[in-house]
PDB file of C-alpha atoms in Angstrom:
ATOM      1  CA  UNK A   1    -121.733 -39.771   2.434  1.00  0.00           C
ATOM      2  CA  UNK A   2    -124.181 -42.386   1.112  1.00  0.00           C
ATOM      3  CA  UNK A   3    -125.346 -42.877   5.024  1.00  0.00           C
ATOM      4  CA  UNK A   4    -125.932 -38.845   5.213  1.00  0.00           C
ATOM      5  CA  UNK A   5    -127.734 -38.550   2.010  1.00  0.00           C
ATOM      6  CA  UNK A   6    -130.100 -42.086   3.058  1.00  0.00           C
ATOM      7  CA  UNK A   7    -130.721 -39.854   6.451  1.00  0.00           C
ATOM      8  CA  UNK A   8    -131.628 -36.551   4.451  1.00  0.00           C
ATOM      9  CA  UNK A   9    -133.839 -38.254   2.292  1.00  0.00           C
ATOM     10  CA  UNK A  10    -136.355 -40.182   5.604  1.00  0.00           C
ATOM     11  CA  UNK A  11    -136.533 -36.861   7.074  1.00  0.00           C
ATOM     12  CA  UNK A  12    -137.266 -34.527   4.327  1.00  0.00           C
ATOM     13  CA  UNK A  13    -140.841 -35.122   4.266  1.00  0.00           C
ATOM     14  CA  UNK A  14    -141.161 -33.930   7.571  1.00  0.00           C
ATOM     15  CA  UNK A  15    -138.550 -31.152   7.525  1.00  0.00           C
ATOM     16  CA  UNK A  16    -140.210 -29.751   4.360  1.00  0.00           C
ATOM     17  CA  UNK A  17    -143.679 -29.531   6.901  1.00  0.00           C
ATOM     18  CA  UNK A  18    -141.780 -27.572   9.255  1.00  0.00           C
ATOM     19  CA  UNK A  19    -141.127 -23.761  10.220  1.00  0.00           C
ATOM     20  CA  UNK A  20    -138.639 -23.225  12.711  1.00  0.00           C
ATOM     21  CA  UNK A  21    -139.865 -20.877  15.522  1.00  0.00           C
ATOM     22  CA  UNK A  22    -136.362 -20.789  17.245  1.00  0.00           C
ATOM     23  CA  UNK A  23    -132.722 -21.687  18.006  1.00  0.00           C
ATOM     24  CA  UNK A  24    -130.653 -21.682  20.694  1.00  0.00           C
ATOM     25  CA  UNK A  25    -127.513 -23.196  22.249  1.00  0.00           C
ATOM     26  CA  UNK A  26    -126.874 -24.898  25.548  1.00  0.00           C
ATOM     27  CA  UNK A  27    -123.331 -24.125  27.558  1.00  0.00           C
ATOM     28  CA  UNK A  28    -120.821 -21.974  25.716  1.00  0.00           C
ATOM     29  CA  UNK A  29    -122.487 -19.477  23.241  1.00  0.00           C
ATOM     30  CA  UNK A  30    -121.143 -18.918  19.467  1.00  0.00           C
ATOM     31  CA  UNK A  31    -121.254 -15.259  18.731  1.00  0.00           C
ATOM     32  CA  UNK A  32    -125.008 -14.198  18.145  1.00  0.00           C
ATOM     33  CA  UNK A  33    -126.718 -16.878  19.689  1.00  0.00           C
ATOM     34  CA  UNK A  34    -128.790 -17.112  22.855  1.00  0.00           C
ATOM     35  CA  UNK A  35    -129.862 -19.488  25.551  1.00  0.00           C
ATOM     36  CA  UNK A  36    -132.885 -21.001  26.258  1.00  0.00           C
ATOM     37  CA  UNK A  37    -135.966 -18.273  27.157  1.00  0.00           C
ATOM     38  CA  UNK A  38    -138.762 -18.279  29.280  1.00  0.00           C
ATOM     39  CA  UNK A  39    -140.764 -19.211  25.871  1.00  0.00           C
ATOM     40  CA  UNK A  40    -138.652 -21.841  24.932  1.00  0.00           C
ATOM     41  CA  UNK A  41    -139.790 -25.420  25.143  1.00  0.00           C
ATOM     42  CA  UNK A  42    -136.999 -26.742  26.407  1.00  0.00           C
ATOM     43  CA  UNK A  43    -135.588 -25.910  29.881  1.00  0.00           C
ATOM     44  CA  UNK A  44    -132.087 -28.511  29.303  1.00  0.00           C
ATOM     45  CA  UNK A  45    -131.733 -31.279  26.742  1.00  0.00           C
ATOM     46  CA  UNK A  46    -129.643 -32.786  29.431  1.00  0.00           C
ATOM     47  CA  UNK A  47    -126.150 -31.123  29.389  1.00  0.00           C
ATOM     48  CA  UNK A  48    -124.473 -27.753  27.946  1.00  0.00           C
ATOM     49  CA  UNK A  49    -122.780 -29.869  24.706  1.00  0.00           C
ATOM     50  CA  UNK A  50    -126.482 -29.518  22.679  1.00  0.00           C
ATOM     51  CA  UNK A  51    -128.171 -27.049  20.212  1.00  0.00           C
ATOM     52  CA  UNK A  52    -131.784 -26.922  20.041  1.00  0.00           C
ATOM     53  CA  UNK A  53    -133.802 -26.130  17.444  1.00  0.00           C
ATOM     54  CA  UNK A  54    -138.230 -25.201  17.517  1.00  0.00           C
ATOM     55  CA  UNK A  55    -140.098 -26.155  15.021  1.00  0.00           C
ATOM     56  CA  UNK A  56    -144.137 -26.270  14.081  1.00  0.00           C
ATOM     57  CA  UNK A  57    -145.703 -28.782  11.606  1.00  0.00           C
ATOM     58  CA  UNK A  58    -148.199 -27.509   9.110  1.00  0.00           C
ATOM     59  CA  UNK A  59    -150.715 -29.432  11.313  1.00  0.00           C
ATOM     60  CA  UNK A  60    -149.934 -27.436  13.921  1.00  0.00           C
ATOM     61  CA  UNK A  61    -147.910 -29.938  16.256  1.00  0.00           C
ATOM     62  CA  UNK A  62    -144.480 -29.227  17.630  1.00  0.00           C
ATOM     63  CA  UNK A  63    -140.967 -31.017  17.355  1.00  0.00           C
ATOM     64  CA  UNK A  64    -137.623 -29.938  18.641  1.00  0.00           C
ATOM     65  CA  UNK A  65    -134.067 -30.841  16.933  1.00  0.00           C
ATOM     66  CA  UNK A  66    -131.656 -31.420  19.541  1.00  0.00           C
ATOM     67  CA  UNK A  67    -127.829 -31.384  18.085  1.00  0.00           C
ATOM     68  CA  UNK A  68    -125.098 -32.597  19.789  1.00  0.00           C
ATOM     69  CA  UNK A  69    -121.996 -30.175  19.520  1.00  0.00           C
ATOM     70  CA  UNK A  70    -119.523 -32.278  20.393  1.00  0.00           C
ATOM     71  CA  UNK A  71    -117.824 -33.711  17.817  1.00  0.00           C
ATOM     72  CA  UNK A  72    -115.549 -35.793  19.620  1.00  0.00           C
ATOM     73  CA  UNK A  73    -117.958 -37.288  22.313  1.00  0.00           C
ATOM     74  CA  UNK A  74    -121.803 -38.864  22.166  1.00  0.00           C
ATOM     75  CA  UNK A  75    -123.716 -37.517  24.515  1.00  0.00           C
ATOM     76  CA  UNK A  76    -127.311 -38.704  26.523  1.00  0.00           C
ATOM     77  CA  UNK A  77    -129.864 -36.596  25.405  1.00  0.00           C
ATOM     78  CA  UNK A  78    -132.408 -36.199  28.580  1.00  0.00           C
ATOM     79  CA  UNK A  79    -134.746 -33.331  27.743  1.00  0.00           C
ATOM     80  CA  UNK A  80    -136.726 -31.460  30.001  1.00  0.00           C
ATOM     81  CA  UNK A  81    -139.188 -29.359  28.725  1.00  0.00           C
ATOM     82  CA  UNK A  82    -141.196 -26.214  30.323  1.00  0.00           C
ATOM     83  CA  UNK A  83    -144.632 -27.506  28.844  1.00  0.00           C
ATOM     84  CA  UNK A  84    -146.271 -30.336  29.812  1.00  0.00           C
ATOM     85  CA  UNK A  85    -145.181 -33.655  27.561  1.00  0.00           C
ATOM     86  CA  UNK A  86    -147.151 -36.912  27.026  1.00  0.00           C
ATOM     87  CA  UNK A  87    -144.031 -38.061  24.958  1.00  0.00           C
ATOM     88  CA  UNK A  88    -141.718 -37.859  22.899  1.00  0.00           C
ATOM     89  CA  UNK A  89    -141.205 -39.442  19.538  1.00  0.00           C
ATOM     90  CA  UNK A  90    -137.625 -40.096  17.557  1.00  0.00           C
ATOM     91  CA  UNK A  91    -138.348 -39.370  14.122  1.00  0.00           C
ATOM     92  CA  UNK A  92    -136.022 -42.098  12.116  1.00  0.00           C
ATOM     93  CA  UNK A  93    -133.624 -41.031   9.743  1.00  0.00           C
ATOM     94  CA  UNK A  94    -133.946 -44.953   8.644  1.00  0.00           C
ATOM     95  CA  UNK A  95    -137.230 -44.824   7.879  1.00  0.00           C
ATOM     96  CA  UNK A  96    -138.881 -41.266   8.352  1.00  0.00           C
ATOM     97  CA  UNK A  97    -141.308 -43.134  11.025  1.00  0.00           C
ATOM     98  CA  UNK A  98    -141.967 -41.899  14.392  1.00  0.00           C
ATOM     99  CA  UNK A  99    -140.388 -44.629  16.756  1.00  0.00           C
ATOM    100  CA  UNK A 100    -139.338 -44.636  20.621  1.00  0.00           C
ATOM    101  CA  UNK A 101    -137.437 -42.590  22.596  1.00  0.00           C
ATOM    102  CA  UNK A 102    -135.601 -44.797  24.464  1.00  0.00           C
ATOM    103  CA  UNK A 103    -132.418 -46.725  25.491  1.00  0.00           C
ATOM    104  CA  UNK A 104    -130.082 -46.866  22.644  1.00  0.00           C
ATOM    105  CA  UNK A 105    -131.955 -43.522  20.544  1.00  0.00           C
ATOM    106  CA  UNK A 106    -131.234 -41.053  23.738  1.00  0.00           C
ATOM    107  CA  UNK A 107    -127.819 -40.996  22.965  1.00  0.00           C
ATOM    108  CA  UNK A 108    -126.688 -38.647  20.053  1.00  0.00           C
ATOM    109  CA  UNK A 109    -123.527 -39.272  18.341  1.00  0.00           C
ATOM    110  CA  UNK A 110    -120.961 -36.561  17.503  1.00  0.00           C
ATOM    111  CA  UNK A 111    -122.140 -33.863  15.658  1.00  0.00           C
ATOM    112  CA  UNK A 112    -125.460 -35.803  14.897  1.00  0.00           C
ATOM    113  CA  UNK A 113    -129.102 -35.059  16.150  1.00  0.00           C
ATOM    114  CA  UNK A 114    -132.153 -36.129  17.112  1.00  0.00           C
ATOM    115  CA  UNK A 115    -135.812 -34.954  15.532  1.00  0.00           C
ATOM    116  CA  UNK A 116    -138.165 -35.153  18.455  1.00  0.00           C
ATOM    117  CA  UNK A 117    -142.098 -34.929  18.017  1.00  0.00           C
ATOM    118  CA  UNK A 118    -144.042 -33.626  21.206  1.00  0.00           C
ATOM    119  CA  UNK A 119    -146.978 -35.580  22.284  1.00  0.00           C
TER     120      UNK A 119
END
C-alpha cells in the first residue's frame, strides 16, 4: 500500500493538469465500453489485454494512460498511434519526471499502467 500511495503522490501533479478526452478498451469489451475510433490516438497499444485512456494537459499537450488488464500476466506495451509521434515519454511514478520509453518501462505489470506524454 505504501508503494501505491508513493506512486499516487509523483503523478498527481500531472494528473491534476489533465482532462480526459476518452476511454476505451482493447480485445474483449466490459459492458458500455467501446473500441478504439477513427479519432482516437491510438490505433493498438500492442495487444487486446490494455485499456487506454486520452487525456489533454492544461498546456495543451497530449498523454495517453495505457492499463494493462491482465492481472495475472505483464504485458509489452508497443503503441501505435494514428497521429504522427516524435516520442513518447514514461511519466515516473518514482519521481513524477518524464523519463524513456524503453526496454525495461514497455512492459506493464498486472493491473498497472503506464502515463505516456506525446512528443
Amino acid at each position: 500500500m505504501q508503494n501505491v500511495n508513493l506512486q499516487i503522490q509523483k503523478l498527481a501533479p500531472t494528473l491534476l493538469k489533465l482532462t480526459c478526452d476518452d476511454v476505451y478498451h482493447f480485445g474483449s469489451l466490459p459492458k458500455g465500453t467501446h473500441l478504439p475510433t477513427e479519432k482516437s490516438l491510438l490505433k493498438t497499444a500492442g495487444g487486446d489485454d490494455f485499456m487506454a485512456g486520452e487525456f489533454t494537459h492544461q498546456d495543451g499537450s497530449r498523454y495517453v494512460m495505457i492499463v494493462n488488464k491482465d492481472v495475472v500476466k505483464s504485458h509489452r506495451c508497443s503503441p501505435q498511434f494514428r497521429v504522427p509521434v516524435k516520442g513518447l515519454k514514461l511519466i515516473s511514478p518514482y519521481s513524477g519526471q518524464p523519463v524513456e520509453f524503453t526496454r525495461e518501462q514497455v512492459w506493464i505489470s498486472p493491473g498497472s499502467g503506464a502515463l505516456l506524454k506525446l512528443e
